[in-house]
Amino acid sequence: MILITGGAGYIGSHVNKLLNNSGYETIVLDNLSKGHKSAVKWGELVNADLSDRDKVREIFQDNDIEAVMHFAAFSSVAESVEEPEKYFKNNYENTLNLLRIMKEFRVRKFIFSSTAALYGIPRSIPINEDSELKPINPYGESKLMVENLLKDESDFGGLKYVSLRYFNAAGADLDCEIGEDHNPESHLIPLVLDAAIGRRDSISIFGDDYSTPDGTCIRDYIHVNDLADAHLKALQYLEEPFNDSNIFNLGNGNGFSVREVVDTCKKVTGIDFDVKIEGRRPGDPDILIADSKKAEEILGWKPKITELEDIVESAWNWHKKIHV
Ligand code: UDP
């Protein structure tokens, strides 16, 4: 049995689907503060908060948990700047609770949702796992604190973990059973699709004076199914007794500018909408592109849905389904 915390959320729900389709049994722990009950179409859902240690213990008591995949966390950079304490509590302290309980029950395999936000403003592109870790917001800082804890627990406490540093997760399940549904939404692709579908009047581009060919920020959009596949491969990696704890970047390796994303959304949807140029959003680096060679070499992982048009199309199919 695999325990998936945050399995009702965007990335966790895609991983839950893939694990079930690959023959694993899962149990999802989610407090449904951000996630959706309807996204847990596979395995069992336990509505609980990680701060409720008795309830978490009960899950370990009642199930034969082989490994834990930990997605439950807050993930809005803007919110983390306004309420840092909330981020340290949920993202760090609750992970500490979970790891303590895992230790009590001698569950040693852990897969962690980490982030490119650990790298802050990178010195060089593409970014590999050895790049300097210098988060520039409490969200990234809270995830780095967990990574530091994991390293120590692995070096000295018997934990075996894989930390997966996602770049920009995007797209939706190709069968359209699950997808991205944040409230409020802050990510670029769903916001642009909101403009296409008429849920917003326009889309704002935050800055067109960056050092990039068209002046807008470049990001590495990685399809959520490819992320899910990396989690499955990370689990299989941890199932091999001689493999050590490890850390992998997960990106597409291709960068797309905000303007390219907007234009691709117009093309895929066939809908024109207003685009406004606004000031820069604080803390946005010019370019973030992953070097994911390590995941390819060690996990045998390679992203499959790499064309921006295909990523946007899957997001659009889902967007139409939930918003029309
Ligand atoms: N962005 C934008 N307009 C929006 C939302 C985002 O121009 O309404 C830009 C943002 O400044 C960044 C890129 O789109 O350069 C991706 O932002 P997102 O919030 O999706 O992901 P992040 O890179 O912050 O994790």
Short mmCIF file of C-alpha atoms and ligand atoms in Angstrom, two decimals:
data_model
loop_
_atom_site.label_atom_id
_atom_site.label_comp_id
_atom_site.label_asym_id
_atom_site.label_seq_id
_atom_site.Cartn_x
_atom_site.Cartn_y
_atom_site.Cartn_z
CA MET A 1 0.00 0.00 0.00
CA ILE A 2 1.33 3.43 -0.93
CA LEU A 3 0.26 6.43 1.16
CA ILE A 4 -0.22 9.58 -0.94
CA THR A 5 -0.56 12.74 1.11
CA GLY A 6 -2.20 15.52 -0.89
CA GLY A 7 -3.51 12.96 -3.35
CA ALA A 8 -6.63 15.06 -3.97
CA GLY A 9 -4.49 17.88 -5.35
CA TYR A 10 -3.25 18.57 -8.85
CA ILE A 11 -0.06 16.52 -9.10
CA GLY A 12 -0.95 14.01 -6.37
CA SER A 13 -4.18 12.99 -8.10
CA HIS A 14 -2.33 12.24 -11.35
CA VAL A 15 0.20 10.14 -9.46
CA ASN A 16 -2.62 8.33 -7.66
CA LYS A 17 -4.21 7.42 -10.98
CA LEU A 18 -0.96 6.18 -12.48
CA LEU A 19 -0.04 4.07 -9.43
CA ASN A 20 -3.44 2.39 -9.45
CA ASN A 21 -3.19 1.75 -13.18
CA SER A 22 0.26 0.26 -12.57
CA GLY A 23 -0.97 -2.29 -10.03
CA TYR A 24 -0.30 -0.46 -6.76
CA GLU A 25 -2.87 0.01 -4.02
CA THR A 26 -3.07 3.52 -2.62
CA ILE A 27 -4.52 5.41 0.28
CA VAL A 28 -4.88 9.17 -0.06
CA LEU A 29 -4.59 11.45 2.95
CA ASP A 30 -5.90 14.93 2.20
CA ASN A 31 -7.57 17.62 4.30
CA LEU A 32 -9.38 18.85 1.17
CA SER A 33 -8.38 22.45 1.94
CA LYS A 34 -7.06 22.83 -1.61
CA GLY A 35 -7.69 19.43 -3.15
CA HIS A 36 -10.95 18.01 -4.44
CA LYS A 37 -12.75 14.92 -3.25
CA SER A 38 -13.80 14.29 -6.84
CA ALA A 39 -10.13 14.00 -7.87
CA VAL A 40 -9.70 10.85 -5.78
CA LYS A 41 -11.21 8.36 -8.17
CA TRP A 42 -8.77 5.60 -7.25
CA GLY A 43 -7.82 4.08 -3.90
CA GLU A 44 -9.22 5.12 -0.55
CA LEU A 45 -9.55 8.73 0.67
CA VAL A 46 -8.98 9.64 4.32
CA ASN A 47 -10.00 13.21 5.05
CA ALA A 48 -7.38 14.24 7.62
CA ASP A 49 -4.78 16.86 8.35
CA LEU A 50 -1.14 15.98 8.85
CA SER A 51 -1.11 17.97 12.09
CA ASP A 52 -3.58 15.42 13.52
CA ARG A 53 -1.00 12.88 14.63
CA ASP A 54 -3.49 10.42 16.11
CA LYS A 55 -5.36 10.21 12.84
CA VAL A 56 -2.14 9.82 10.84
CA ARG A 57 -0.96 7.11 13.23
CA GLU A 58 -4.25 5.33 12.74
CA ILE A 59 -3.61 5.15 8.99
CA PHE A 60 -0.23 3.52 9.58
CA GLN A 61 -1.77 1.20 12.18
CA ASP A 62 -4.57 0.04 9.89
CA ASN A 63 -2.62 -0.33 6.64
CA ASP A 64 0.54 -2.03 5.54
CA ILE A 65 2.25 1.09 4.17
CA GLU A 66 5.27 0.35 2.00
CA ALA A 67 6.14 3.92 0.98
CA VAL A 68 4.90 7.48 1.35
CA MET A 69 4.56 10.03 -1.43
CA HIS A 70 4.24 13.46 0.10
CA PHE A 71 2.42 16.12 -1.93
CA ALA A 72 0.41 17.80 0.84
CA ALA A 73 1.75 21.35 1.00
CA PHE A 74 0.84 24.93 0.22
CA SER A 75 2.29 26.04 -3.10
CA SER A 76 1.52 29.68 -3.75
CA VAL A 77 4.65 31.83 -3.76
CA ALA A 78 2.61 35.04 -3.39
CA GLU A 79 0.71 33.70 -0.38
CA SER A 80 3.95 32.50 1.21
CA VAL A 81 5.33 36.01 1.11
CA GLU A 82 2.22 37.34 2.86
CA GLU A 83 1.94 34.54 5.42
CA PRO A 84 5.33 32.84 5.84
CA GLU A 85 4.43 31.21 9.15
CA LYS A 86 1.56 29.33 7.49
CA TYR A 87 4.07 27.87 5.00
CA PHE A 88 6.61 26.81 7.58
CA LYS A 89 3.88 25.19 9.63
CA ASN A 90 2.18 23.26 6.85
CA ASN A 91 5.14 22.51 4.61
CA TYR A 92 7.84 21.91 7.21
CA GLU A 93 6.29 21.12 10.58
CA ASN A 94 3.65 18.78 9.17
CA THR A 95 6.32 16.94 7.17
CA LEU A 96 8.27 16.53 10.40
CA ASN A 97 5.16 14.95 11.99
CA LEU A 98 4.78 12.60 9.08
CA LEU A 99 8.43 11.54 9.14
CA ARG A 100 8.27 10.92 12.89
CA ILE A 101 5.25 8.67 12.49
CA MET A 102 6.88 6.86 9.57
CA LYS A 103 9.83 6.17 11.84
CA GLU A 104 7.58 4.79 14.58
CA PHE A 105 6.11 2.35 12.07
CA ARG A 106 9.46 1.63 10.38
CA VAL A 107 8.30 2.89 7.00
CA ARG A 108 11.46 4.00 5.25
CA LYS A 109 10.64 4.93 1.66
CA PHE A 110 9.68 8.55 1.02
CA ILE A 111 9.12 10.50 -2.17
CA PHE A 112 9.02 14.24 -1.77
CA SER A 113 7.43 16.95 -3.93
CA SER A 114 10.18 19.49 -4.18
CA THR A 115 10.54 22.46 -6.46
CA ALA A 116 12.71 24.55 -8.75
CA ALA A 117 11.98 27.39 -6.28
CA LEU A 118 14.93 25.99 -4.30
CA TYR A 119 17.29 27.49 -6.86
CA GLY A 120 16.00 31.07 -6.50
CA ILE A 121 17.62 33.18 -9.19
CA PRO A 122 19.98 30.75 -10.93
CA ARG A 123 23.46 31.77 -12.04
CA SER A 124 23.40 29.61 -15.13
CA ILE A 125 20.92 27.80 -17.37
CA PRO A 126 20.06 24.92 -17.66
CA ILE A 127 19.88 24.24 -13.93
CA ASN A 128 21.23 20.93 -12.66
CA GLU A 129 20.85 19.43 -9.19
CA ASP A 130 24.25 20.76 -8.05
CA SER A 131 23.30 24.39 -8.67
CA GLU A 132 23.34 26.60 -5.62
CA LEU A 133 20.23 26.39 -3.42
CA LYS A 134 19.10 29.90 -2.58
CA PRO A 135 15.33 30.25 -2.40
CA ILE A 136 14.00 33.78 -2.56
CA ASN A 137 10.62 33.24 -0.92
CA PRO A 138 9.19 31.39 2.11
CA TYR A 139 7.63 28.72 -0.13
CA GLY A 140 11.03 27.73 -1.52
CA GLU A 141 12.61 28.09 1.91
CA SER A 142 10.06 25.75 3.52
CA LYS A 143 10.75 23.10 0.85
CA LEU A 144 14.52 23.51 1.29
CA MET A 145 14.15 22.97 5.05
CA VAL A 146 12.42 19.66 4.30
CA GLU A 147 15.15 18.64 1.86
CA ASN A 148 17.80 19.38 4.53
CA LEU A 149 15.86 17.31 7.04
CA LEU A 150 15.52 14.45 4.57
CA LYS A 151 19.26 14.45 3.95
CA ASP A 152 19.98 14.14 7.67
CA GLU A 153 17.31 11.48 8.18
CA SER A 154 18.81 9.56 5.30
CA ASP A 155 22.43 9.98 6.43
CA PHE A 156 21.75 9.19 10.08
CA GLY A 157 18.18 7.88 10.53
CA GLY A 158 17.66 5.05 8.04
CA LEU A 159 15.31 6.92 5.71
CA LYS A 160 15.48 6.27 1.95
CA TYR A 161 14.09 9.15 -0.03
CA VAL A 162 13.83 10.63 -3.48
CA SER A 163 13.24 14.33 -3.79
CA LEU A 164 11.75 15.48 -7.08
CA ARG A 165 12.28 19.13 -7.95
CA TYR A 166 9.51 20.09 -10.34
CA PHE A 167 9.75 22.97 -12.75
CA ASN A 168 6.39 24.35 -14.01
CA ALA A 169 3.79 21.59 -13.77
CA ALA A 170 1.22 21.96 -16.54
CA GLY A 171 -1.45 20.16 -18.54
CA ALA A 172 -3.99 17.55 -17.51
CA ASP A 173 -4.79 13.86 -17.66
CA LEU A 174 -5.27 12.88 -21.31
CA ASP A 175 -8.52 11.04 -20.46
CA CYS A 176 -9.75 14.28 -18.88
CA GLU A 177 -10.68 12.58 -15.62
CA ILE A 178 -8.58 14.96 -13.50
CA GLY A 179 -6.68 18.22 -14.00
CA GLU A 180 -5.61 21.52 -12.52
CA ASP A 181 -8.24 23.31 -10.42
CA HIS A 182 -6.78 25.80 -7.95
CA ASN A 183 -8.89 28.35 -6.16
CA PRO A 184 -7.72 31.06 -6.40
CA GLU A 185 -5.69 30.29 -9.53
CA SER A 186 -2.30 31.90 -9.93
CA HIS A 187 -0.61 29.80 -12.61
CA LEU A 188 -0.14 31.08 -16.10
CA ILE A 189 -1.73 28.43 -18.34
CA PRO A 190 -5.08 28.07 -16.48
CA LEU A 191 -5.28 31.87 -16.18
CA VAL A 192 -4.77 32.32 -19.91
CA LEU A 193 -7.39 29.64 -20.57
CA ASP A 194 -9.73 31.52 -18.23
CA ALA A 195 -9.34 34.52 -20.54
CA ALA A 196 -10.07 32.29 -23.56
CA ILE A 197 -13.20 30.83 -22.01
CA GLY A 198 -14.46 34.23 -20.82
CA ARG A 199 -13.97 33.75 -17.07
CA ARG A 200 -11.65 36.79 -17.12
CA ASP A 201 -11.64 39.84 -19.36
CA SER A 202 -7.96 39.64 -20.24
CA ILE A 203 -4.62 38.13 -19.32
CA SER A 204 -1.79 40.21 -17.89
CA ILE A 205 1.79 39.55 -18.85
CA PHE A 206 3.95 40.42 -15.85
CA GLY A 207 6.88 42.21 -17.47
CA ASP A 208 8.12 42.39 -21.07
CA ASP A 209 11.54 43.85 -20.32
CA TYR A 210 13.37 40.70 -19.23
CA SER A 211 16.62 39.57 -20.86
CA THR A 212 14.92 37.07 -23.15
CA PRO A 213 14.28 37.18 -26.92
CA ASP A 214 10.72 38.54 -26.61
CA GLY A 215 11.22 40.24 -23.24
CA THR A 216 8.89 37.93 -21.28
CA CYS A 217 9.96 35.31 -18.74
CA ILE A 218 10.93 31.86 -19.93
CA ARG A 219 9.82 28.80 -17.96
CA ASP A 220 10.12 25.05 -18.35
CA TYR A 221 6.58 23.60 -18.53
CA ILE A 222 6.49 19.91 -17.71
CA HIS A 223 3.38 17.83 -18.31
CA VAL A 224 1.75 16.48 -15.16
CA ASN A 225 1.61 12.96 -16.65
CA ASP A 226 5.37 13.08 -17.12
CA LEU A 227 5.72 14.16 -13.51
CA ALA A 228 3.50 11.26 -12.48
CA ASP A 229 5.67 8.86 -14.46
CA ALA A 230 8.77 10.14 -12.64
CA HIS A 231 7.10 9.35 -9.29
CA LEU A 232 6.39 5.80 -10.38
CA LYS A 233 10.00 5.42 -11.49
CA ALA A 234 11.24 6.95 -8.23
CA LEU A 235 9.19 4.40 -6.29
CA GLN A 236 10.63 1.55 -8.34
CA TYR A 237 14.09 3.02 -7.72
CA LEU A 238 13.51 2.98 -3.95
CA GLU A 239 12.24 -0.59 -4.14
CA GLU A 240 15.73 -1.68 -5.21
CA PRO A 241 17.50 -2.31 -1.88
CA PHE A 242 20.90 -1.06 -3.00
CA ASN A 243 19.80 2.30 -4.35
CA ASP A 244 20.64 5.34 -2.24
CA SER A 245 18.54 8.39 -1.50
CA ASN A 246 18.59 10.79 -4.41
CA ILE A 247 17.44 14.12 -5.82
CA PHE A 248 16.24 14.79 -9.36
CA ASN A 249 15.16 17.80 -11.38
CA LEU A 250 12.04 17.22 -13.46
CA GLY A 251 11.64 19.49 -16.43
CA ASN A 252 10.99 19.33 -20.10
CA GLY A 253 14.37 20.85 -20.94
CA ASN A 254 12.68 23.35 -23.27
CA GLY A 255 11.88 26.88 -22.25
CA PHE A 256 8.80 28.76 -23.41
CA SER A 257 8.19 32.47 -22.90
CA VAL A 258 5.02 33.89 -21.38
CA ARG A 259 4.19 35.37 -24.76
CA GLU A 260 4.66 31.99 -26.46
CA VAL A 261 2.30 30.45 -23.92
CA VAL A 262 -0.32 33.14 -24.57
CA ASP A 263 0.01 32.76 -28.36
CA THR A 264 -0.16 28.96 -28.13
CA CYS A 265 -3.32 29.21 -26.01
CA LYS A 266 -4.89 31.45 -28.65
CA LYS A 267 -3.94 28.96 -31.36
CA VAL A 268 -5.12 25.85 -29.51
CA THR A 269 -8.43 27.38 -28.39
CA GLY A 270 -9.04 29.33 -31.60
CA ILE A 271 -10.18 32.22 -29.38
CA ASP A 272 -8.73 35.72 -29.31
CA PHE A 273 -8.66 37.70 -26.04
CA ASP A 274 -7.09 40.85 -24.63
CA VAL A 275 -3.51 40.75 -23.45
CA LYS A 276 -2.19 43.49 -21.14
CA ILE A 277 1.40 44.20 -20.34
CA GLU A 278 1.91 44.93 -16.67
CA GLY A 279 4.88 45.46 -14.37
CA ARG A 280 7.14 42.63 -13.26
CA ARG A 281 5.96 40.29 -10.53
CA PRO A 282 8.51 40.48 -7.67
CA GLY A 283 10.95 37.59 -7.49
CA ASP A 284 10.54 36.27 -11.05
CA PRO A 285 13.87 35.19 -12.59
CA ASP A 286 14.28 35.82 -16.36
CA ILE A 287 14.74 32.17 -17.28
CA LEU A 288 14.23 28.81 -15.55
CA ILE A 289 15.07 25.73 -17.57
CA ALA A 290 15.84 22.33 -16.10
CA ASP A 291 18.68 20.02 -16.82
CA SER A 292 16.98 16.68 -16.13
CA LYS A 293 19.75 14.43 -17.46
CA LYS A 294 20.24 12.86 -14.06
CA ALA A 295 16.63 11.61 -13.96
CA GLU A 296 17.09 10.22 -17.45
CA GLU A 297 20.33 8.44 -16.58
CA ILE A 298 19.37 7.06 -13.18
CA LEU A 299 15.57 6.68 -13.30
CA GLY A 300 15.30 6.07 -17.04
CA TRP A 301 12.78 8.93 -17.13
CA LYS A 302 12.19 11.06 -20.17
CA PRO A 303 9.29 13.45 -20.66
CA LYS A 304 6.94 12.37 -23.44
CA ILE A 305 4.58 15.33 -23.86
CA THR A 306 7.12 18.01 -24.66
CA GLU A 307 5.39 20.19 -27.27
CA LEU A 308 3.80 23.27 -25.75
CA GLU A 309 0.79 22.84 -28.03
CA ASP A 310 0.14 19.34 -26.68
CA ILE A 311 0.53 20.48 -23.09
CA VAL A 312 -1.89 23.37 -23.63
CA GLU A 313 -4.34 21.17 -25.51
CA SER A 314 -4.64 18.74 -22.61
CA ALA A 315 -5.12 21.66 -20.20
CA TRP A 316 -7.77 23.17 -22.51
CA ASN A 317 -9.76 19.93 -22.76
CA TRP A 318 -9.90 19.77 -18.98
CA HIS A 319 -10.64 23.49 -18.63
CA LYS A 320 -13.62 23.20 -20.97
CA LYS A 321 -14.90 20.20 -19.06
CA ILE A 322 -14.95 21.94 -15.67
CA HIS A 323 -15.85 25.49 -16.70
CA VAL A 324 -18.40 25.22 -19.50
N1 UDP B 1 2.64 35.13 -15.36
C1 UDP B 1 2.08 36.18 -16.08
N2 UDP B 1 0.77 36.48 -15.89
C2 UDP B 1 -0.01 35.78 -15.01
C3 UDP B 1 0.55 34.70 -14.30
C4 UDP B 1 1.88 34.40 -14.50
O1 UDP B 1 2.76 36.85 -16.87
O2 UDP B 1 -1.21 36.14 -14.87
C5 UDP B 1 4.04 34.77 -15.58
C6 UDP B 1 4.89 34.79 -14.31
O3 UDP B 1 5.37 36.09 -14.08
C7 UDP B 1 6.00 33.80 -14.70
C8 UDP B 1 5.28 32.79 -15.61
O4 UDP B 1 4.10 33.45 -16.05
O5 UDP B 1 6.99 34.44 -15.45
C9 UDP B 1 4.90 31.50 -14.91
O6 UDP B 1 4.21 31.85 -13.71
P1 UDP B 1 3.45 30.80 -12.82
O7 UDP B 1 2.84 31.55 -11.67
O8 UDP B 1 2.54 29.98 -13.67
O9 UDP B 1 4.56 29.81 -12.30
P2 UDP B 1 5.94 30.07 -11.48
O10 UDP B 1 7.01 30.16 -12.54
O11 UDP B 1 5.79 31.31 -10.70
O12 UDP B 1 6.07 28.86 -10.66
#
